[in-house]
Amino acid sequence: MNVTNFPLRCWTIISTVLSIGLLFFLLGFVFLKAQGVITLNFILAKPAGFPVGSAGGIWPAIAGSLLVTLIASLFASILAFFSAVYMVFYCRDARIHLILNLIIQCIAGIPSIVLGLFGYAFLVIKLKLGLSILASGLTLAIMIFPFIQIRLQKLFQETSKQLLEASASLGINQAYTIFNLLLPMYRKQFLSIVTLASGFAMGAAAPVMLTGCMMNAPVPKSLASPFMSLPYHLYVLIGQGISLENAYGTAFVLMTLILFLNLLAAIPTILRMRGKP
Amino acid sequence: MNQTLEKLFILLSTIFTVISAVLLFLVIIFIAKESMLIFQEVNFFDFICGLTWNPLAGEPRVGILPMILATFYVSIVAILISLPIGIGCALELAALENERLKSFCTSILGVLAGIPSVIYGLIGLLVVVKFLEKKFMLAAGESILSGGIVLAVMVLPYIVSSAAETMEKSYVQYKETSLALGVSKSYMLRALILPNAKGAILTSMILAFSRAMGETMAVMMVIGNSPILPKLLGKGETIPALIALEIGTAGLGSLHYHALFTAGFVLMIFLIFLNALFYTTQKV
Amino acid sequence: MKDHLILKDLSVALGDAEILRKVNLAISRYKILAVIGPSGCGKTTLLRTINRLIEEEKQARVSGEILFKGKSIHQIPLAKLRKDIGLVFQQPTPFPMSIYDNLAYALKYHGVRGKDNLDKIIEAKLKLCGLYEEVKDHLTMSALKLSGGQQQRLSIARSLCVEPEVLLMDEPCSSLDIHNTKIIEDLIVKLSEQYTIVIVTHNLQQARRIADYTAFFLEGKLMEMNNTEAFFANPQEEETKQYLQGLFG
């Protein structure tokens, strides 16, 4: 072995072990600390005690997080799907294409706290949605929309040209081709992109704390109700020193949900890898 | 029937594309509108360069220079820590022959990128901050340094994945030619792949930097949040943290409220600019 | 109208590059026309211009006229035109779905309803292409699992499902082995009882074996066209002679 290569290999291998080890450290830390906190009661009960959150459970936060994530993913994926379709299949002008790409890249660059400000000033105040799960869901939708759109557009662009031409040669229009050929073909990847994006939405605290998320609220009954969310609940428990134990428990639940979403999103990749060495 | 569907489809996709394009301008205009009002009372230069933030005093002062500096400071510290590790990891992954191991590592990095920032904040508070307190005998470990360390961990997956992509391409492209010359893999990585990835490394830095500057929760939980000029081992407050902490108590339409929007506006314009830069460097 | 398809002064340019220059030719119903010539002479573009796929390219400019059954192809609705003039590609293009769904895909679009109707047409077209016996028990299997030759016959059957009158084929055998080439060639001859066929090939022997007429293209121009026997036995142009002797391309 060439001696001068030794430091380089050391560097790359240590970096890799550090990066990969990090996840296991995070998981181990949260899971170990949360031992004993996680009970059925913790998951299914409402927050209680004084200050609120020092006792009881986190069920409204779990439900709130799931619902707001659902709303965000729904709006974001509809918006992302149609704009990706437009840009790949209908936009003929190279300049417009470039500008739209730039715009979407810029939306991706807006920091989440500023989206929170926008959600507050525009959705909550101007559109009179009030501090509500709908306002939060829409704000989160803007946040994850570029993530979905960029990946979906890439997916569509990589479709073999021949397949599209074969369909066109049968006298078939774009809409039918997209619905009956592309969507079934990309169903798994589409779902996995949206799932990954919904993980980001679920973990975000900054946009929701300005637009409808509360320290204590029941499971939302309508789109206009305020709600609780796991990341914000976790932040409050820590930030105001209410209960470190319950914070660990909340972190555990949030982590588990996110890991579950990641796993779900990875299924197509895992299936594809199975045949390979 | 088919034609009607096609027309409907074109209409829908055009409408949604217009909506998504309008969204950007809507956000910019709305934040700008709420921001501009402040300049009736404070001039722009005093706002950006003012050293005192005390919007609730009898004679309110709204200078955000300490926050701007703190935002840059933590992000730079984060990049300095994260870049060497990220590039090392990217090199290793680019040259990894074992497909399964590579895909395993890539998924781990994906999961890391998806972990909520509050969880990074929680662990930062309990591990990094505690460690700094012991190590440097500080009264409080909440500091620019701890913010930088936590952010370094958070941007690491972005640096790795964006750099590894380019390195992998050039590795695949030159592998056989290089091996045919009888040089070792490590030599090739050092002499060919690494220099060749300069552009990609710059791109990944820009991306990571913009992530770091826009991050709210994790930084806010470990940085101490006092609006003073930042020092590495002292407290500081970033713009996102300032907004998140104070918007709840700022009265709608007050000077305080508008000042927070203006701070957000300044940050947003800078980050949009960075992202446009990222997009163009990526294209070249 | 005796001639099924007529090209009048057809020119095509992609950006600055002229691909076809002033092509004039006519094809009669139920005949096979083989188009030969070196790579890059515009053979594929010719086919893509006839079913207007070329117009999907951003820089394409087409002048001249193409008459299908005496009517300009621009006066026929695009969907109808492409339904009437099918195109089979060089590489087999099975859609990533089952064999049955591949064939039902276009049928459903063009308004064929009811499982019985679909089944009947699909079975007939599979039989015509000699694929029925091989796949009848596996109709729900993914089409991607078929062999290359089977995939190409499936692609042909799929084009036939929408009842075209003309079938354009772009080197349909170039990715196949000798055995499968033979099967497809026999199929093409059989299909010419019901369809007019234009086949692009760079296999001279193939043109000789199956075509009624042969046309030779060079640098976008139609150099010579004649009935196949006369074309090969007695080429008129110097370039044709050279090409047939294997001097270029």
CSV table of N, CA and C in Angstrom, one decimal, chain C residues 82-203:
chain,number,residue,atom,x,y,z
C,82,ARG,N,-53.2,9.0,-36.4
C,82,ARG,CA,-52.3,8.1,-35.8
C,82,ARG,C,-52.9,6.7,-35.6
C,83,LYS,N,-54.2,6.7,-35.5
C,83,LYS,CA,-54.9,5.4,-35.3
C,83,LYS,C,-54.9,4.7,-36.7
C,84,ASP,N,-55.0,5.5,-37.8
C,84,ASP,CA,-55.1,4.8,-39.1
C,84,ASP,C,-53.7,4.5,-39.6
C,85,ILE,N,-52.7,5.2,-39.1
C,85,ILE,CA,-51.3,4.9,-39.6
C,85,ILE,C,-50.5,4.5,-38.3
C,86,GLY,N,-50.3,3.3,-38.1
C,86,GLY,CA,-49.6,2.8,-36.9
C,86,GLY,C,-48.1,2.8,-37.1
C,87,LEU,N,-47.3,2.9,-36.0
C,87,LEU,CA,-45.9,2.9,-36.1
C,87,LEU,C,-45.3,1.9,-35.2
C,88,VAL,N,-44.4,1.1,-35.7
C,88,VAL,CA,-43.7,0.1,-34.9
C,88,VAL,C,-42.2,0.5,-34.8
C,89,PHE,N,-41.7,0.6,-33.6
C,89,PHE,CA,-40.3,1.1,-33.4
C,89,PHE,C,-39.3,0.1,-33.5
C,90,GLN,N,-38.0,0.6,-33.6
C,90,GLN,CA,-36.8,-0.3,-33.8
C,90,GLN,C,-36.7,-1.2,-32.5
C,91,GLN,N,-36.7,-0.5,-31.3
C,91,GLN,CA,-36.7,-1.3,-30.1
C,91,GLN,C,-38.1,-1.7,-29.8
C,92,PRO,N,-38.4,-2.9,-29.3
C,92,PRO,CA,-39.7,-3.2,-28.8
C,92,PRO,C,-40.1,-2.2,-27.7
C,93,THR,N,-41.4,-1.8,-27.7
C,93,THR,CA,-41.8,-0.8,-26.7
C,93,THR,C,-42.9,-1.4,-25.8
C,94,PRO,N,-42.8,-2.5,-25.1
C,94,PRO,CA,-43.9,-2.9,-24.3
C,94,PRO,C,-44.1,-1.9,-23.2
C,95,PHE,N,-45.3,-1.6,-22.8
C,95,PHE,CA,-45.6,-0.8,-21.7
C,95,PHE,C,-45.4,-1.7,-20.4
C,96,PRO,N,-45.0,-1.0,-19.3
C,96,PRO,CA,-44.8,-1.8,-18.1
C,96,PRO,C,-46.1,-2.2,-17.4
C,97,MET,N,-46.8,-3.1,-18.1
C,97,MET,CA,-48.1,-3.6,-17.5
C,97,MET,C,-48.3,-5.0,-18.1
C,98,SER,N,-49.4,-5.6,-17.8
C,98,SER,CA,-49.6,-7.0,-18.3
C,98,SER,C,-49.7,-7.1,-19.8
C,99,ILE,N,-49.6,-8.2,-20.4
C,99,ILE,CA,-49.7,-8.4,-21.8
C,99,ILE,C,-51.1,-8.0,-22.3
C,100,TYR,N,-52.1,-8.4,-21.5
C,100,TYR,CA,-53.5,-8.1,-21.8
C,100,TYR,C,-53.7,-6.5,-21.8
C,101,ASP,N,-53.2,-5.9,-20.7
C,101,ASP,CA,-53.4,-4.5,-20.6
C,101,ASP,C,-52.7,-3.7,-21.7
C,102,ASN,N,-51.5,-4.2,-22.1
C,102,ASN,CA,-50.8,-3.6,-23.2
C,102,ASN,C,-51.7,-3.4,-24.4
C,103,LEU,N,-52.5,-4.5,-24.7
C,103,LEU,CA,-53.3,-4.5,-25.9
C,103,LEU,C,-54.6,-3.8,-25.7
C,104,ALA,N,-55.1,-3.8,-24.4
C,104,ALA,CA,-56.4,-3.2,-24.1
C,104,ALA,C,-56.2,-1.7,-24.0
C,105,TYR,N,-55.0,-1.2,-23.7
C,105,TYR,CA,-54.6,0.2,-23.5
C,105,TYR,C,-55.3,1.1,-24.5
C,106,ALA,N,-54.9,0.9,-25.8
C,106,ALA,CA,-55.4,1.8,-26.8
C,106,ALA,C,-56.9,1.5,-27.2
C,107,LEU,N,-57.3,0.2,-27.1
C,107,LEU,CA,-58.7,-0.1,-27.4
C,107,LEU,C,-59.6,0.6,-26.5
C,108,LYS,N,-59.3,0.7,-25.2
C,108,LYS,CA,-60.2,1.4,-24.3
C,108,LYS,C,-60.3,2.8,-24.6
C,109,TYR,N,-59.1,3.4,-25.0
C,109,TYR,CA,-59.1,4.8,-25.3
C,109,TYR,C,-60.0,5.1,-26.5
C,110,HIS,N,-59.9,4.2,-27.5
C,110,HIS,CA,-60.7,4.5,-28.7
C,110,HIS,C,-62.1,4.0,-28.6
C,111,GLY,N,-62.5,3.7,-27.4
C,111,GLY,CA,-64.0,3.5,-27.1
C,111,GLY,C,-64.5,2.1,-27.2
C,112,VAL,N,-63.6,1.1,-27.2
C,112,VAL,CA,-64.1,-0.3,-27.2
C,112,VAL,C,-64.5,-0.6,-25.7
C,113,ARG,N,-65.7,-1.1,-25.5
C,113,ARG,CA,-66.2,-1.3,-24.2
C,113,ARG,C,-66.6,-2.8,-24.0
C,114,GLY,N,-66.6,-3.3,-22.8
C,114,GLY,CA,-67.1,-4.6,-22.6
C,114,GLY,C,-65.9,-5.6,-22.7
C,115,LYS,N,-65.8,-6.5,-21.7
C,115,LYS,CA,-64.7,-7.4,-21.6
C,115,LYS,C,-64.8,-8.4,-22.8
C,116,ASP,N,-66.0,-8.8,-23.3
C,116,ASP,CA,-66.1,-9.7,-24.4
C,116,ASP,C,-65.5,-9.2,-25.6
C,117,ASN,N,-65.9,-7.9,-25.9
C,117,ASN,CA,-65.4,-7.2,-27.1
C,117,ASN,C,-63.8,-7.2,-27.1
C,118,LEU,N,-63.3,-6.7,-25.9
C,118,LEU,CA,-61.9,-6.6,-25.8
C,118,LEU,C,-61.2,-7.9,-26.0
C,119,ASP,N,-61.7,-8.9,-25.3
C,119,ASP,CA,-61.1,-10.3,-25.4
C,119,ASP,C,-61.1,-10.8,-26.8
C,120,LYS,N,-62.2,-10.5,-27.6
C,120,LYS,CA,-62.2,-11.0,-28.9
C,120,LYS,C,-61.2,-10.4,-29.8
C,121,ILE,N,-61.1,-9.0,-29.7
C,121,ILE,CA,-60.1,-8.3,-30.6
C,121,ILE,C,-58.7,-8.7,-30.2
C,122,ILE,N,-58.4,-8.8,-28.9
C,122,ILE,CA,-57.1,-9.1,-28.4
C,122,ILE,C,-56.7,-10.5,-28.8
C,123,GLU,N,-57.6,-11.4,-28.7
C,123,GLU,CA,-57.3,-12.8,-29.2
C,123,GLU,C,-57.0,-12.8,-30.7
C,124,ALA,N,-57.8,-12.1,-31.4
C,124,ALA,CA,-57.6,-12.1,-32.9
C,124,ALA,C,-56.2,-11.6,-33.3
C,125,LYS,N,-55.8,-10.5,-32.6
C,125,LYS,CA,-54.6,-9.8,-33.0
C,125,LYS,C,-53.4,-10.6,-32.5
C,126,LEU,N,-53.5,-11.3,-31.4
C,126,LEU,CA,-52.4,-12.1,-30.9
C,126,LEU,C,-52.3,-13.3,-31.9
C,127,LYS,N,-53.4,-13.8,-32.3
C,127,LYS,CA,-53.3,-15.0,-33.3
C,127,LYS,C,-52.7,-14.5,-34.6
C,128,LEU,N,-53.1,-13.3,-35.1
C,128,LEU,CA,-52.5,-12.8,-36.3
C,128,LEU,C,-51.0,-12.7,-36.2
C,129,CYS,N,-50.5,-12.3,-35.0
C,129,CYS,CA,-49.1,-12.1,-34.9
C,129,CYS,C,-48.4,-13.4,-34.4
C,130,GLY,N,-49.1,-14.5,-34.4
C,130,GLY,CA,-48.5,-15.7,-34.0
C,130,GLY,C,-48.0,-15.8,-32.5
C,131,LEU,N,-48.7,-15.0,-31.7
C,131,LEU,CA,-48.2,-14.9,-30.3
C,131,LEU,C,-49.2,-15.6,-29.4
C,132,TYR,N,-50.4,-15.9,-29.9
C,132,TYR,CA,-51.5,-16.4,-29.0
C,132,TYR,C,-51.1,-17.7,-28.3
C,133,GLU,N,-50.6,-18.7,-29.1
C,133,GLU,CA,-50.3,-20.0,-28.5
C,133,GLU,C,-49.3,-19.8,-27.4
C,134,GLU,N,-48.3,-18.9,-27.6
C,134,GLU,CA,-47.2,-18.8,-26.6
C,134,GLU,C,-47.7,-18.1,-25.3
C,135,VAL,N,-48.6,-17.2,-25.4
C,135,VAL,CA,-49.0,-16.4,-24.2
C,135,VAL,C,-50.4,-16.6,-23.7
C,136,LYS,N,-51.2,-17.5,-24.3
C,136,LYS,CA,-52.6,-17.5,-23.9
C,136,LYS,C,-52.8,-17.8,-22.5
C,137,ASP,N,-51.9,-18.5,-21.9
C,137,ASP,CA,-52.1,-18.8,-20.4
C,137,ASP,C,-51.5,-17.8,-19.5
C,138,HIS,N,-50.8,-16.8,-20.1
C,138,HIS,CA,-50.1,-15.9,-19.3
C,138,HIS,C,-50.5,-14.4,-19.6
C,139,LEU,N,-51.7,-14.2,-19.9
C,139,LEU,CA,-52.1,-12.9,-20.4
C,139,LEU,C,-51.9,-11.8,-19.3
C,140,THR,N,-51.9,-12.3,-18.0
C,140,THR,CA,-51.8,-11.3,-16.9
C,140,THR,C,-50.4,-11.1,-16.5
C,141,MET,N,-49.5,-11.8,-17.2
C,141,MET,CA,-48.0,-11.7,-16.9
C,141,MET,C,-47.5,-10.3,-17.4
C,142,SER,N,-46.5,-9.7,-16.7
C,142,SER,CA,-46.0,-8.5,-17.2
C,142,SER,C,-45.3,-8.7,-18.6
C,143,ALA,N,-45.6,-7.7,-19.5
C,143,ALA,CA,-45.1,-7.8,-20.8
C,143,ALA,C,-43.6,-7.7,-20.9
C,144,LEU,N,-43.0,-7.1,-19.8
C,144,LEU,CA,-41.5,-7.0,-19.8
C,144,LEU,C,-40.8,-8.3,-19.6
C,145,LYS,N,-41.6,-9.3,-19.2
C,145,LYS,CA,-40.9,-10.6,-19.0
C,145,LYS,C,-40.9,-11.4,-20.3
C,146,LEU,N,-41.5,-10.9,-21.4
C,146,LEU,CA,-41.4,-11.6,-22.7
C,146,LEU,C,-40.0,-11.5,-23.3
C,147,SER,N,-39.7,-12.4,-24.2
C,147,SER,CA,-38.4,-12.3,-24.9
C,147,SER,C,-38.4,-11.2,-25.9
C,148,GLY,N,-37.3,-10.8,-26.4
C,148,GLY,CA,-37.2,-9.6,-27.3
C,148,GLY,C,-38.1,-9.8,-28.5
C,149,GLY,N,-38.1,-11.0,-29.1
C,149,GLY,CA,-38.9,-11.3,-30.3
C,149,GLY,C,-40.4,-11.2,-30.0
C,150,GLN,N,-40.7,-11.8,-28.8
C,150,GLN,CA,-42.1,-11.8,-28.4
C,150,GLN,C,-42.6,-10.3,-28.1
C,151,GLN,N,-41.7,-9.5,-27.5
C,151,GLN,CA,-42.0,-8.1,-27.2
C,151,GLN,C,-42.3,-7.4,-28.5
C,152,GLN,N,-41.5,-7.7,-29.6
C,152,GLN,CA,-41.7,-6.9,-30.8
C,152,GLN,C,-43.0,-7.4,-31.5
C,153,ARG,N,-43.3,-8.6,-31.4
C,153,ARG,CA,-44.6,-9.1,-32.0
C,153,ARG,C,-45.8,-8.5,-31.2
C,154,LEU,N,-45.6,-8.4,-29.8
C,154,LEU,CA,-46.6,-7.7,-29.0
C,154,LEU,C,-46.8,-6.3,-29.4
C,155,SER,N,-45.7,-5.6,-29.7
C,155,SER,CA,-45.8,-4.2,-30.1
C,155,SER,C,-46.5,-4.1,-31.4
C,156,ILE,N,-46.3,-5.0,-32.3
C,156,ILE,CA,-47.0,-5.0,-33.6
C,156,ILE,C,-48.5,-5.3,-33.4
C,157,ALA,N,-48.8,-6.3,-32.5
C,157,ALA,CA,-50.2,-6.6,-32.3
C,157,ALA,C,-50.9,-5.4,-31.6
C,158,ARG,N,-50.2,-4.7,-30.8
C,158,ARG,CA,-50.7,-3.5,-30.1
C,158,ARG,C,-51.1,-2.5,-31.2
C,159,SER,N,-50.2,-2.3,-32.1
C,159,SER,CA,-50.5,-1.3,-33.2
C,159,SER,C,-51.7,-1.7,-34.0
C,160,LEU,N,-51.8,-3.1,-34.2
C,160,LEU,CA,-52.9,-3.6,-35.1
C,160,LEU,C,-54.3,-3.5,-34.4
C,161,CYS,N,-54.2,-3.5,-33.0
C,161,CYS,CA,-55.5,-3.5,-32.3
C,161,CYS,C,-56.4,-2.3,-32.6
C,162,VAL,N,-55.8,-1.2,-33.0
C,162,VAL,CA,-56.6,0.0,-33.3
C,162,VAL,C,-57.0,0.0,-34.7
C,163,GLU,N,-56.9,-1.1,-35.4
C,163,GLU,CA,-57.3,-1.2,-36.8
C,163,GLU,C,-56.7,-0.2,-37.7
C,164,PRO,N,-55.4,-0.1,-37.9
C,164,PRO,CA,-54.8,0.9,-38.8
C,164,PRO,C,-55.0,0.4,-40.2
C,165,GLU,N,-54.7,1.3,-41.2
C,165,GLU,CA,-54.7,0.9,-42.6
C,165,GLU,C,-53.3,0.8,-43.1
C,166,VAL,N,-52.5,1.6,-42.5
C,166,VAL,CA,-51.1,1.6,-42.9
C,166,VAL,C,-50.2,1.3,-41.7
C,167,LEU,N,-49.2,0.5,-41.9
C,167,LEU,CA,-48.3,0.2,-40.7
C,167,LEU,C,-46.9,0.6,-41.1
C,168,LEU,N,-46.3,1.5,-40.3
C,168,LEU,CA,-45.0,2.0,-40.6
C,168,LEU,C,-44.1,1.2,-39.6
C,169,MET,N,-43.0,0.7,-40.2
C,169,MET,CA,-42.1,-0.1,-39.3
C,169,MET,C,-40.7,0.4,-39.4
C,170,ASP,N,-40.1,0.8,-38.3
C,170,ASP,CA,-38.8,1.3,-38.3
C,170,ASP,C,-37.7,0.3,-37.9
C,171,GLU,N,-37.1,-0.4,-38.8
C,171,GLU,CA,-36.1,-1.4,-38.5
C,171,GLU,C,-36.6,-2.4,-37.5
C,172,PRO,N,-37.7,-3.0,-37.6
C,172,PRO,CA,-38.3,-3.8,-36.5
C,172,PRO,C,-37.5,-5.0,-36.2
C,173,CYS,N,-36.6,-5.4,-37.0
C,173,CYS,CA,-35.8,-6.6,-36.7
C,173,CYS,C,-34.4,-6.4,-36.2
C,174,SER,N,-34.0,-5.1,-36.1
C,174,SER,CA,-32.6,-4.8,-35.9
C,174,SER,C,-32.1,-5.2,-34.6
C,175,SER,N,-33.0,-5.4,-33.6
C,175,SER,CA,-32.5,-5.8,-32.3
C,175,SER,C,-32.8,-7.3,-32.0
C,176,LEU,N,-33.2,-8.0,-33.1
C,176,LEU,CA,-33.5,-9.4,-32.9
C,176,LEU,C,-32.5,-10.4,-33.6
C,177,ASP,N,-32.6,-11.7,-33.2
C,177,ASP,CA,-31.7,-12.6,-33.8
C,177,ASP,C,-32.3,-13.2,-35.1
C,178,ILE,N,-31.6,-14.1,-35.7
C,178,ILE,CA,-32.0,-14.5,-37.1
C,178,ILE,C,-33.4,-15.2,-37.0
C,179,HIS,N,-33.5,-16.1,-36.0
C,179,HIS,CA,-34.8,-16.8,-35.8
C,179,HIS,C,-36.0,-15.9,-35.7
C,180,ASN,N,-35.9,-14.9,-34.8
C,180,ASN,CA,-37.0,-14.0,-34.6
C,180,ASN,C,-37.2,-13.1,-35.8
C,181,THR,N,-36.1,-12.8,-36.5
C,181,THR,CA,-36.2,-12.0,-37.7
C,181,THR,C,-37.1,-12.7,-38.7
C,182,LYS,N,-36.8,-14.0,-38.8
C,182,LYS,CA,-37.6,-14.8,-39.8
C,182,LYS,C,-39.1,-14.7,-39.4
C,183,ILE,N,-39.4,-14.9,-38.1
C,183,ILE,CA,-40.8,-14.9,-37.7
C,183,ILE,C,-41.4,-13.6,-38.1
C,184,ILE,N,-40.8,-12.5,-37.8
C,184,ILE,CA,-41.3,-11.2,-38.0
C,184,ILE,C,-41.5,-11.0,-39.6
C,185,GLU,N,-40.5,-11.4,-40.3
C,185,GLU,CA,-40.6,-11.2,-41.8
C,185,GLU,C,-41.8,-12.0,-42.3
C,186,ASP,N,-42.0,-13.2,-41.9
C,186,ASP,CA,-43.2,-13.9,-42.4
C,186,ASP,C,-44.5,-13.2,-42.0
C,187,LEU,N,-44.4,-12.7,-40.7
C,187,LEU,CA,-45.6,-11.9,-40.2
C,187,LEU,C,-45.9,-10.7,-41.1
C,188,ILE,N,-44.8,-10.0,-41.5
C,188,ILE,CA,-45.0,-8.8,-42.3
C,188,ILE,C,-45.7,-9.2,-43.7
C,189,VAL,N,-45.2,-10.3,-44.3
C,189,VAL,CA,-45.8,-10.7,-45.5
C,189,VAL,C,-47.2,-11.0,-45.4
C,190,LYS,N,-47.5,-11.7,-44.3
C,190,LYS,CA,-48.9,-12.1,-44.0
C,190,LYS,C,-49.8,-10.9,-43.8
C,191,LEU,N,-49.2,-9.9,-43.1
C,191,LEU,CA,-50.0,-8.7,-42.8
C,191,LEU,C,-50.3,-7.9,-44.0
C,192,SER,N,-49.5,-8.0,-45.1
C,192,SER,CA,-49.7,-7.2,-46.3
C,192,SER,C,-51.0,-7.6,-47.0
C,193,GLU,N,-51.6,-8.7,-46.6
C,193,GLU,CA,-52.9,-9.0,-47.1
C,193,GLU,C,-54.0,-8.0,-46.7
C,194,GLN,N,-53.7,-7.4,-45.5
C,194,GLN,CA,-54.8,-6.5,-44.9
C,194,GLN,C,-54.3,-5.1,-44.7
C,195,TYR,N,-53.0,-4.9,-44.8
C,195,TYR,CA,-52.4,-3.6,-44.4
C,195,TYR,C,-51.4,-3.2,-45.5
C,196,THR,N,-51.3,-1.8,-45.6
C,196,THR,CA,-50.2,-1.3,-46.4
C,196,THR,C,-49.0,-1.1,-45.5
C,197,ILE,N,-47.8,-1.5,-45.9
C,197,ILE,CA,-46.7,-1.5,-45.0
C,197,ILE,C,-45.5,-0.7,-45.6
C,198,VAL,N,-45.0,0.2,-44.8
C,198,VAL,CA,-43.7,0.8,-45.1
C,198,VAL,C,-42.7,0.4,-44.1
C,199,ILE,N,-41.6,-0.3,-44.6
C,199,ILE,CA,-40.7,-0.8,-43.6
C,199,ILE,C,-39.3,-0.2,-43.9
C,200,VAL,N,-38.7,0.4,-42.9
C,200,VAL,CA,-37.3,0.9,-43.0
C,200,VAL,C,-36.4,-0.2,-42.6
C,201,THR,N,-35.4,-0.5,-43.4
C,201,THR,CA,-34.5,-1.5,-43.0
C,201,THR,C,-33.1,-1.2,-43.5
C,202,HIS,N,-32.0,-1.7,-42.9
C,202,HIS,CA,-30.7,-1.5,-43.5
C,202,HIS,C,-30.2,-2.9,-43.9
C,203,ASN,N,-31.1,-3.9,-43.8
C,203,ASN,CA,-30.8,-5.2,-44.3
C,203,ASN,C,-31.3,-5.4,-45.7
